XYZ file of C-alpha atoms in Angstrom:
495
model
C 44.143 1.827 42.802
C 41.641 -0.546 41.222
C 41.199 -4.018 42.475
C 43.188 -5.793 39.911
C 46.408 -3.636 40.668
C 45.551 -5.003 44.525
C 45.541 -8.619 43.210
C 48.552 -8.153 40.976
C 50.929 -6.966 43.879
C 49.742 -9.837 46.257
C 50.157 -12.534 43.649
C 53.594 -10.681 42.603
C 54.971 -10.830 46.398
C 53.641 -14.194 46.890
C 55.391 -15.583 43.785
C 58.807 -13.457 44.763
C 58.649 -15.854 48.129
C 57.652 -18.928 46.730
C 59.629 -19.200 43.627
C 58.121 -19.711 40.337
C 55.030 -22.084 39.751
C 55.703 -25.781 39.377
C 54.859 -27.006 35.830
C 51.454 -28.229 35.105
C 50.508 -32.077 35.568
C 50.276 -34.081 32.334
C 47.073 -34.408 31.143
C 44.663 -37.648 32.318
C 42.521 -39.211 29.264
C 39.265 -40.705 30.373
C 37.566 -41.625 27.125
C 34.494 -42.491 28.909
C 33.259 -38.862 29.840
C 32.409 -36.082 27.832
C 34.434 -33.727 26.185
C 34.149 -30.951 29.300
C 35.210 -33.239 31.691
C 38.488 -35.389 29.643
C 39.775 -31.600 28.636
C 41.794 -30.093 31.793
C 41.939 -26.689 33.033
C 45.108 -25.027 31.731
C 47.474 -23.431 34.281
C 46.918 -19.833 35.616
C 49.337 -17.909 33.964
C 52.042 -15.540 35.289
C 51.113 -11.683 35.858
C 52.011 -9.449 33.329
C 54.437 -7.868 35.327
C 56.783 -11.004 36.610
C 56.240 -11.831 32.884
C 58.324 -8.639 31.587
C 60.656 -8.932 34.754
C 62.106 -12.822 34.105
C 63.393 -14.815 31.088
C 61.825 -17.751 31.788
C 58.782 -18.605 29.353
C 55.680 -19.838 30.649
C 54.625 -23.620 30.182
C 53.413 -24.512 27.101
C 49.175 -25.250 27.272
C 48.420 -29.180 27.737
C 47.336 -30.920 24.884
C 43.578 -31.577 23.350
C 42.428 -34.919 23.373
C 39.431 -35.313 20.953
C 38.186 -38.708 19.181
C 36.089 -36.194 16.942
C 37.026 -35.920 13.131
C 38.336 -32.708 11.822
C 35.314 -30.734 11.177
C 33.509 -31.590 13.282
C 31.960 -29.491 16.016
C 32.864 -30.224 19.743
C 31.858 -29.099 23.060
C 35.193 -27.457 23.962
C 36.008 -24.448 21.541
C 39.464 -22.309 21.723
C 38.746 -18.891 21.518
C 41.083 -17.245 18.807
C 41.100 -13.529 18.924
C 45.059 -12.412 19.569
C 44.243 -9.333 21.293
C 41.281 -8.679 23.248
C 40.862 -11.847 25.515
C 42.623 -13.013 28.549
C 44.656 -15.576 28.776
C 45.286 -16.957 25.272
C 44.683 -20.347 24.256
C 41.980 -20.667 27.332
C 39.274 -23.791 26.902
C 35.703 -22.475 26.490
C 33.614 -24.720 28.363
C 30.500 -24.263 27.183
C 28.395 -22.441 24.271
C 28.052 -18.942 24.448
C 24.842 -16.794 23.631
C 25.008 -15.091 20.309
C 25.236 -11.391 19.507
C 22.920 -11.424 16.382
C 25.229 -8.682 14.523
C 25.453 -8.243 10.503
C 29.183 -9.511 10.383
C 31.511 -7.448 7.683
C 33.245 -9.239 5.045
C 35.914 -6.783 4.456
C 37.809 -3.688 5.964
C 37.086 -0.963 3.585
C 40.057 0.890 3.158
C 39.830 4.039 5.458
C 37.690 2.809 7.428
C 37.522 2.134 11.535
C 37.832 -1.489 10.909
C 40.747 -1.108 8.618
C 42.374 1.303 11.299
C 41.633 -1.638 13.929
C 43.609 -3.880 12.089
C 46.723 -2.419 12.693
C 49.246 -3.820 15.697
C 49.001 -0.791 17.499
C 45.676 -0.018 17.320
C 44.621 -3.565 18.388
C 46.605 -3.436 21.290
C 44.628 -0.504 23.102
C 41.463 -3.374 22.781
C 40.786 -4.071 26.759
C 41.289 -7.684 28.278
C 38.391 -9.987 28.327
C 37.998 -12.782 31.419
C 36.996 -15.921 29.346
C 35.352 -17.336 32.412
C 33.506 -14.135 33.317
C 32.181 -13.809 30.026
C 31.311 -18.187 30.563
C 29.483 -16.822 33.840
C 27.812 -14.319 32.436
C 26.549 -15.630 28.855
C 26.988 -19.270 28.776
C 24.074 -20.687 26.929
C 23.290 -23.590 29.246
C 23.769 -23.322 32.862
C 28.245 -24.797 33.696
C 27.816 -28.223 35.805
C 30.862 -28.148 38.324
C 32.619 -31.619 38.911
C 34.148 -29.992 42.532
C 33.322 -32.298 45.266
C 30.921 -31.688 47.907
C 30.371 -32.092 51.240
C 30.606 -36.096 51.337
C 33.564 -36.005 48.533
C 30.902 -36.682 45.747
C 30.965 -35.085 42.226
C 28.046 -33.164 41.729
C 25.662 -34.530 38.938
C 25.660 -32.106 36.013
C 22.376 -30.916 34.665
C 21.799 -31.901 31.363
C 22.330 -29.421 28.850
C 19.222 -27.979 26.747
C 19.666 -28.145 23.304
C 19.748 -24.388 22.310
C 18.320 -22.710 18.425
C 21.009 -21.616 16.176
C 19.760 -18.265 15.554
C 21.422 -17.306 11.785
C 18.807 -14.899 10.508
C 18.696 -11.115 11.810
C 16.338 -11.768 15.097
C 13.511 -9.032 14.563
C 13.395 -11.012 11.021
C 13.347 -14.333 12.794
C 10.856 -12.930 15.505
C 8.275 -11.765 12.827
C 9.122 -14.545 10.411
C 7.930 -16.971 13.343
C 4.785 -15.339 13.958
C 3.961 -15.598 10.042
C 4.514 -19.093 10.423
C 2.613 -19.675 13.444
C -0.835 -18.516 11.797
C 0.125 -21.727 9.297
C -1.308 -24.716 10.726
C 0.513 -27.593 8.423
C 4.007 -28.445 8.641
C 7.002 -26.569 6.070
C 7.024 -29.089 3.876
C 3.650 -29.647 3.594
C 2.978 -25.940 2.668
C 5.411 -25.791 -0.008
C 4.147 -28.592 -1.674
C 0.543 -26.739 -1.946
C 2.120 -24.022 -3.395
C 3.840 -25.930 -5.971
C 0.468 -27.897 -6.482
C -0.851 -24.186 -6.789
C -3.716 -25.333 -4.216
C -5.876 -22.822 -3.010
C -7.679 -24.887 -0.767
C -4.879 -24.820 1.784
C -3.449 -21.355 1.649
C -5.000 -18.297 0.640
C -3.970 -15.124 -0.879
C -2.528 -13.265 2.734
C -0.741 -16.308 3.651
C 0.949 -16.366 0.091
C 1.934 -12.503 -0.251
C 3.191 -13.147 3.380
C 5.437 -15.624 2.154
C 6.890 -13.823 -0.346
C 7.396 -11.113 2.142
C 9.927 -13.528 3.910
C 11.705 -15.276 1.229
C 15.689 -14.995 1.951
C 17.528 -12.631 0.639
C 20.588 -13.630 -1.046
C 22.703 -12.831 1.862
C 20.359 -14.993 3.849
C 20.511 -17.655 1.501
C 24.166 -17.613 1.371
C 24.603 -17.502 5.401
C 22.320 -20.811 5.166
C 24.393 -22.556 2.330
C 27.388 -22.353 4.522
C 25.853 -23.706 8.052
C 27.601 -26.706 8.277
C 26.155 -27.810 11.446
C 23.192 -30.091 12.579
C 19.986 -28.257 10.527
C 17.657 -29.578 13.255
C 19.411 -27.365 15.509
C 18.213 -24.272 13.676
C 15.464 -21.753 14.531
C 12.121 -22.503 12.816
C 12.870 -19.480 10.612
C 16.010 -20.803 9.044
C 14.302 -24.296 8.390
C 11.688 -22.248 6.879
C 13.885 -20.508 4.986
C 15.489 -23.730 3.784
C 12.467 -24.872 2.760
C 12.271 -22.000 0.611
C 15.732 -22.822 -1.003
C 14.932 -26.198 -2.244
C 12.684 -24.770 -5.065
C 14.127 -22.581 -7.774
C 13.376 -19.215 -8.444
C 10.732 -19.520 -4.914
C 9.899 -16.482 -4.833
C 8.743 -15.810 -8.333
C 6.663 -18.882 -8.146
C 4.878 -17.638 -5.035
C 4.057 -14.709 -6.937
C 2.786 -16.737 -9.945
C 0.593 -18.205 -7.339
C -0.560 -15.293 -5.687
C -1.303 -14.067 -9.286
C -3.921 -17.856 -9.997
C -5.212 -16.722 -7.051
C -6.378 -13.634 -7.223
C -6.813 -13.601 -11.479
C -10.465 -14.687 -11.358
C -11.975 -12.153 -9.122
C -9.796 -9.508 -10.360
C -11.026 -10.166 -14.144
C -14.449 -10.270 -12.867
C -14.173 -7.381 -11.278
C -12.558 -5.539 -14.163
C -15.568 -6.903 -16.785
C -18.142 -5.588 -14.403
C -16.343 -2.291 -14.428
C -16.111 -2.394 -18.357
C -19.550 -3.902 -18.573
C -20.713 -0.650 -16.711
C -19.314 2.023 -18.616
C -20.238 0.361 -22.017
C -23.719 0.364 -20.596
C -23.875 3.829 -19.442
C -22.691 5.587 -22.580
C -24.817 3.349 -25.186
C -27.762 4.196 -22.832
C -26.991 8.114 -22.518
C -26.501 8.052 -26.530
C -29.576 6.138 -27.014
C -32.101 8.341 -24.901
C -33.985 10.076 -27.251
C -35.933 11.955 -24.096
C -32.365 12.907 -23.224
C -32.008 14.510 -26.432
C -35.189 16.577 -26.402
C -34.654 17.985 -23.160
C -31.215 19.281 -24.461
C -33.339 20.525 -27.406
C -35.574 22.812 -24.945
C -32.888 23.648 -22.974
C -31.151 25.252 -26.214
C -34.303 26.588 -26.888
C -35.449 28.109 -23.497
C -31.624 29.689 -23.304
C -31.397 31.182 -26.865
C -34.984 32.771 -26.138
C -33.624 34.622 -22.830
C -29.955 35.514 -24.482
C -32.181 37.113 -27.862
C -30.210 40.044 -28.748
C -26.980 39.051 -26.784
C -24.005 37.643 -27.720
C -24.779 34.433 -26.228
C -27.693 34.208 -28.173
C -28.125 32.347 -31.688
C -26.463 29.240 -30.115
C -26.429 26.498 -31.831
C -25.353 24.488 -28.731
C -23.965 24.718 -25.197
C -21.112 22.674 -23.340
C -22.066 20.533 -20.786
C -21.399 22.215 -17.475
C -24.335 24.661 -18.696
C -26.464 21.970 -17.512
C -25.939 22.701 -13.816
C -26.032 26.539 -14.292
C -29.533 26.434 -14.537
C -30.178 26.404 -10.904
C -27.969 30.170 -10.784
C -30.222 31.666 -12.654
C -33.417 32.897 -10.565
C -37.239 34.306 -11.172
C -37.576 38.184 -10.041
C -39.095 36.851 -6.653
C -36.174 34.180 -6.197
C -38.643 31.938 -5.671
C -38.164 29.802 -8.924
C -34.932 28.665 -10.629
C -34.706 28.057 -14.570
C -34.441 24.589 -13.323
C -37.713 24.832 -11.954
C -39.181 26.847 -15.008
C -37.957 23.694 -17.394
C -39.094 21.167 -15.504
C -42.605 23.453 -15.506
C -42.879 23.497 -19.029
C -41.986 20.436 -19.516
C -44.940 19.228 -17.125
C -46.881 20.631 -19.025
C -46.428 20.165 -22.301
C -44.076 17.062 -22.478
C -45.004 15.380 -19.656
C -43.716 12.192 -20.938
C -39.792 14.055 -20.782
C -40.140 13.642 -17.207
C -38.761 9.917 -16.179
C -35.867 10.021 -18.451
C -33.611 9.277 -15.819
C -35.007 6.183 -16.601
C -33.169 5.573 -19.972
C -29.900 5.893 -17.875
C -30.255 3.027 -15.256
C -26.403 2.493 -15.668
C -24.745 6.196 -15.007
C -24.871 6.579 -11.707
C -22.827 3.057 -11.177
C -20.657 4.861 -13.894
C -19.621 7.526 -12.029
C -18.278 5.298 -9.517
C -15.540 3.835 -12.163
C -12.170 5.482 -13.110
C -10.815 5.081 -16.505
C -7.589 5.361 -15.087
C -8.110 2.725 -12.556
C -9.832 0.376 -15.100
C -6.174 0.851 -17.224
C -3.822 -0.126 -14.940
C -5.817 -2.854 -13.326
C -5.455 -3.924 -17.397
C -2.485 -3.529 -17.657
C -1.212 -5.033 -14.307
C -3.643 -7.846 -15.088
C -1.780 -8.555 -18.974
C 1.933 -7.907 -17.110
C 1.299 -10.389 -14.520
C 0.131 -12.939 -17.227
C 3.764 -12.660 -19.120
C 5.451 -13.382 -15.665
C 3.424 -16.693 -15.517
C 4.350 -17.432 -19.150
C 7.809 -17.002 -18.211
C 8.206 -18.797 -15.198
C 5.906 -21.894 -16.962
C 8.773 -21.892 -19.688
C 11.796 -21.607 -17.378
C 10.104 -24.475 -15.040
C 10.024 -26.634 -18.028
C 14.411 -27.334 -17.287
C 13.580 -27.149 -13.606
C 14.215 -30.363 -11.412
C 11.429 -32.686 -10.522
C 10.359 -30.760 -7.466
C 8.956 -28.190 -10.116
C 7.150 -31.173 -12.034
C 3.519 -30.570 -10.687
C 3.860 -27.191 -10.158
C 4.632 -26.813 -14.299
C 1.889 -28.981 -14.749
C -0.789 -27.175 -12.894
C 0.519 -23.971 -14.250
C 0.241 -25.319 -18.129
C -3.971 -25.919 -17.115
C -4.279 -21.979 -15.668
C -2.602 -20.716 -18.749
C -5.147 -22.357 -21.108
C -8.125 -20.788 -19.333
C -6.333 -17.132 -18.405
C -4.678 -16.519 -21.507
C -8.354 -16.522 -23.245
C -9.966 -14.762 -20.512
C -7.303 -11.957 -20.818
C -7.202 -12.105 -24.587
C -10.972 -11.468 -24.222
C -10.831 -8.522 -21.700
C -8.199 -6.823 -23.425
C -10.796 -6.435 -26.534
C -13.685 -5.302 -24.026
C -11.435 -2.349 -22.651
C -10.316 -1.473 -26.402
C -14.066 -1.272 -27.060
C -15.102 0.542 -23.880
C -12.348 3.108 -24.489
C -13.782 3.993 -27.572
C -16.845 4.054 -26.100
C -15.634 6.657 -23.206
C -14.105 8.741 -26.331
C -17.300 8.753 -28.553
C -19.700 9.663 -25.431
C -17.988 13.254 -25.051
C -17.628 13.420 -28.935
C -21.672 13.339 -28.876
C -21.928 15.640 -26.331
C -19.348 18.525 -28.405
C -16.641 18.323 -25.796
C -12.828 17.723 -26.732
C -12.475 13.527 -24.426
C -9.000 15.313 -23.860
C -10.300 18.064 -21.948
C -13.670 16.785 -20.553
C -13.036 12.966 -19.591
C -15.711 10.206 -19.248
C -15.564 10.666 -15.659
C -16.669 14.460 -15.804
C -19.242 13.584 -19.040
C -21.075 11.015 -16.676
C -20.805 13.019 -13.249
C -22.235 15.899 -14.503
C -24.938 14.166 -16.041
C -25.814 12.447 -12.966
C -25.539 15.898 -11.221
C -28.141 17.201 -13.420
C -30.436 14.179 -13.315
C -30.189 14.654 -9.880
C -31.048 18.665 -9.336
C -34.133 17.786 -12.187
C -35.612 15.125 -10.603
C -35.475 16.969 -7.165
C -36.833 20.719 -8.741
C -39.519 18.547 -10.521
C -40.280 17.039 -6.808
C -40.570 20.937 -5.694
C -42.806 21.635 -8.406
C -45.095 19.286 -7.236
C -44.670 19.818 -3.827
C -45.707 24.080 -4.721
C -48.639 22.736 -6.804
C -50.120 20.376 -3.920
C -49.497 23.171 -1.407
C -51.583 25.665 -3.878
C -53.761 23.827 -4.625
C -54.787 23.323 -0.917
C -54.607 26.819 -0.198
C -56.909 27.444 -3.286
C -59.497 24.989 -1.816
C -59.321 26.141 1.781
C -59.539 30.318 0.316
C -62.578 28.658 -1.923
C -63.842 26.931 2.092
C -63.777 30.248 3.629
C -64.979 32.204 1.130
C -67.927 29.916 1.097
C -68.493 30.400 4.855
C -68.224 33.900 4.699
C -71.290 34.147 2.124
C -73.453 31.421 4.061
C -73.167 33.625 7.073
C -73.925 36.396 4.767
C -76.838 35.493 3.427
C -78.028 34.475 7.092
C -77.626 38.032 8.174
């Protein structure tokens, strides 16, 4: 036997003694306190049990006094749920903390919730003590009006003014901590980003923003607080902010765009720039072209007689196969042997990595990355267009922000106008450099054209390095052999 039971027999035998209880006193109005103290506290009511056993019905709850208007909030709420709490119709005396749940519109059919609805499934809901719950979760701390010692009422505390929490509180909690890296006040910020000022707010800040604009629950939740606003969490005042400008989010993304649209286009031109450079400058290299001459020639005169002689060309991986193929003593490559020859009888063949000062950037660049940066760069541009022509009907809030955006489009919509025919050229380009080269730009890209070149400038310039490296190092031998063949005959000739 629990407790309760305990307290439900005592109060059961003490009523069977007594009689029932006398009827409640009518209620005092004192319109010169508060709400908590003019309200009265209701009568206890009867146990369940001498409930079911007599006819007599309880007293009706005393009456509310309020001077507020209907609407209105007040200090004393009446909790409503019919099944789960305590003693119906009980005063709450104070606020409660909030449980920050996602609250369902609707019972689906089938569902728990729609089973819950039922009579007899609502009943098997436990009891809730209204003043436990108070005790437990009241948002302020309950001021008591009992007398003390000396038959004085104890001075309440005066309530702190507690957030109204709408918004989910992990959302809230990170929203907050966005918000606290912005040093200017909510209404300040937005009008910079309507002004489209970079000055005040960079990039980070802005995607940030965009991050947390309301969803359209969110939005909706805030629409319908009827309450004081400067009650409400900084995140929901944010977030209010937010909803005074049309289409918000779409405009912070306009201005993230203004933002980062000149170094982006510079960055893409660069990019083009290179790769237009590289392949007029491979093309052009007339050195270039002689080498690939000798090398035709130096592999037709080892494949004589073969099948793979008679060539009238090679495809451009060759180029790095010359290092596999090795002198009977291993000690020489056909790398080395070119670069030989061409030492010594086209000795000015040698520096015509020089021709190419652009290729190695090139091989740095992706095509592919160069096109969608284009393309994301023209996509973002119709967005602005759009939201500059569907700001024109926008209220006056939207005034300087259409204004400001009217100056960026006369600048960006040349500058992308003029990139899109640099990448048109430069893809050509790209196309035409494989083309001279015999190789299908389907199946050997510009990125494999210009990293194999590079590889091959590379492996020459460092077997022409070892060539003079072997030549030095004879050469020294050859003098001190010449020294000590000198010495030998002076001692000779002594003897």
């Amino acid at each position: 036997m629990d407790i309760r039971e305990l307290i439900d027999i005592t109060e059961l035998s003490s009523i069977a003694t007594e009689g029932p209880p006398p009827p409640p006193p009518p209620p005092l109005l004192q319109p010169h306190h508060s709400a908590l103290s003019s309200s009265p506290l209701p009568p206890p009511l009867p146990p369940k049990k001498l409930l079911a056993t007599t006819n007599t019905p309880p007293p009706p709850p005393p009456p509310l006094h309020s001077n507020s208007q209907m609407g209105a909030p007040t200090s004393s709420l009446v909790l409503k749920s019919p099944h789960n709490l305590k003693g119906q119709g009980q005063t709450r005396k104070a606020n409660l903390k909030p449980y920050h749940w996602l609250k369902l519109t609707r019972a689906v059919q089938g569902s728990l919730w729609a089973e819950a609805q039922k009579s007899d499934e609502a009943a098997t809901a436990p009891d809730f003590d209204i003043s436990e719950i108070e005790k437990l979760f009241s948002a302020v701390n309950l001021s008591s009006n009992s007398e003390n010692n000396g038959g004085k009422s104890g001075r309440r505390a005066r309530p702190k003014v507690e957030k109204v929490q709408l918004i989910e509180l992990k959302r809230a909690y990170n929203c907050e901590i966005m918000l606290s890296k912005v040093k200017i006040p909510l209404p300040d910020l937005m009008s910079s980003v309507l002004a489209l000022d970079e000055s005040v707010i960079d990039v980070d800040q802005v995607d940030n923003l965009i991050k947390f604009c309301p969803t359209k629950e969110e939005a909706e939740l805030l629409k319908g607080f009827i309450g004081n606003k400067e009650t409400l969490g900084r995140c929901e005042q944010f977030f209010l902010e937010l909803l005074k400008v049309p289409r918000v989010e779409t405009k912070l993304r306009v201005f993230s765009f203004k933002i980062q649209f000149h170094s982006q286009v510079t960055d893409l031109r660069r990019g083009l720039n290179t790769i237009h450079s590289a392949t007029n400058e491979v093309r052009g290299s007339t050195k270039l072209k002689r080498i690939m001459q000798t090398i035709l020639s130096l592999g037709n005169a080892l494949n004589h007689g073969t099948a793979r002689g008679s060539a009238i060309g090679f495809h451009l991986d060759s180029l790095l196969k010359l290092t596999d193929t090795r002198s009977r003593n291993s000690k020489m490559t056909l790398m080395h042997y070119l670069c030989k020859v061409l030492a010594e009888k086209l000795p000015g063949l040698l520096n015509f990595p020089k021709d190419m000062v652009s290729l190695e950037a090139a091989t740095n660049i992706q095509l592919k990355y160069l096109a969608e940066e284009m393309q994301a760069t023209s996509k973002g541009l119709e967005k602005v267009v759009q939201e500059f022509t569907a700001s024109e009907t926008d209220c006056q809030i939207s005034k300087h922000f259409h204004m400001n955006l009217k100056e960026f489009l006369s600048v960006a919509e040349g500058e992308v106008r003029s990139l899109a025919s640099l990448y048109s050229t430069v893809g050509g380009s790209a196309d035409a450099l494989a083309l001279y080269f015999g190789e299908d730009p389907a199946r050997v890209p510009f990125e494999q054209v210009v990293s194999t070149l590079q590889n091959f400038v590379r492996i020459f310039v460092r077997s022409h390095e070892e060539n003079c490296k072997q030549v030095e190092f004879e050469k020294k031998r050859a003098q001190k052999e010449a020294e000590n063949e000198k010495l030998k005959k002076g001692v000779y000739n002594e003897n």
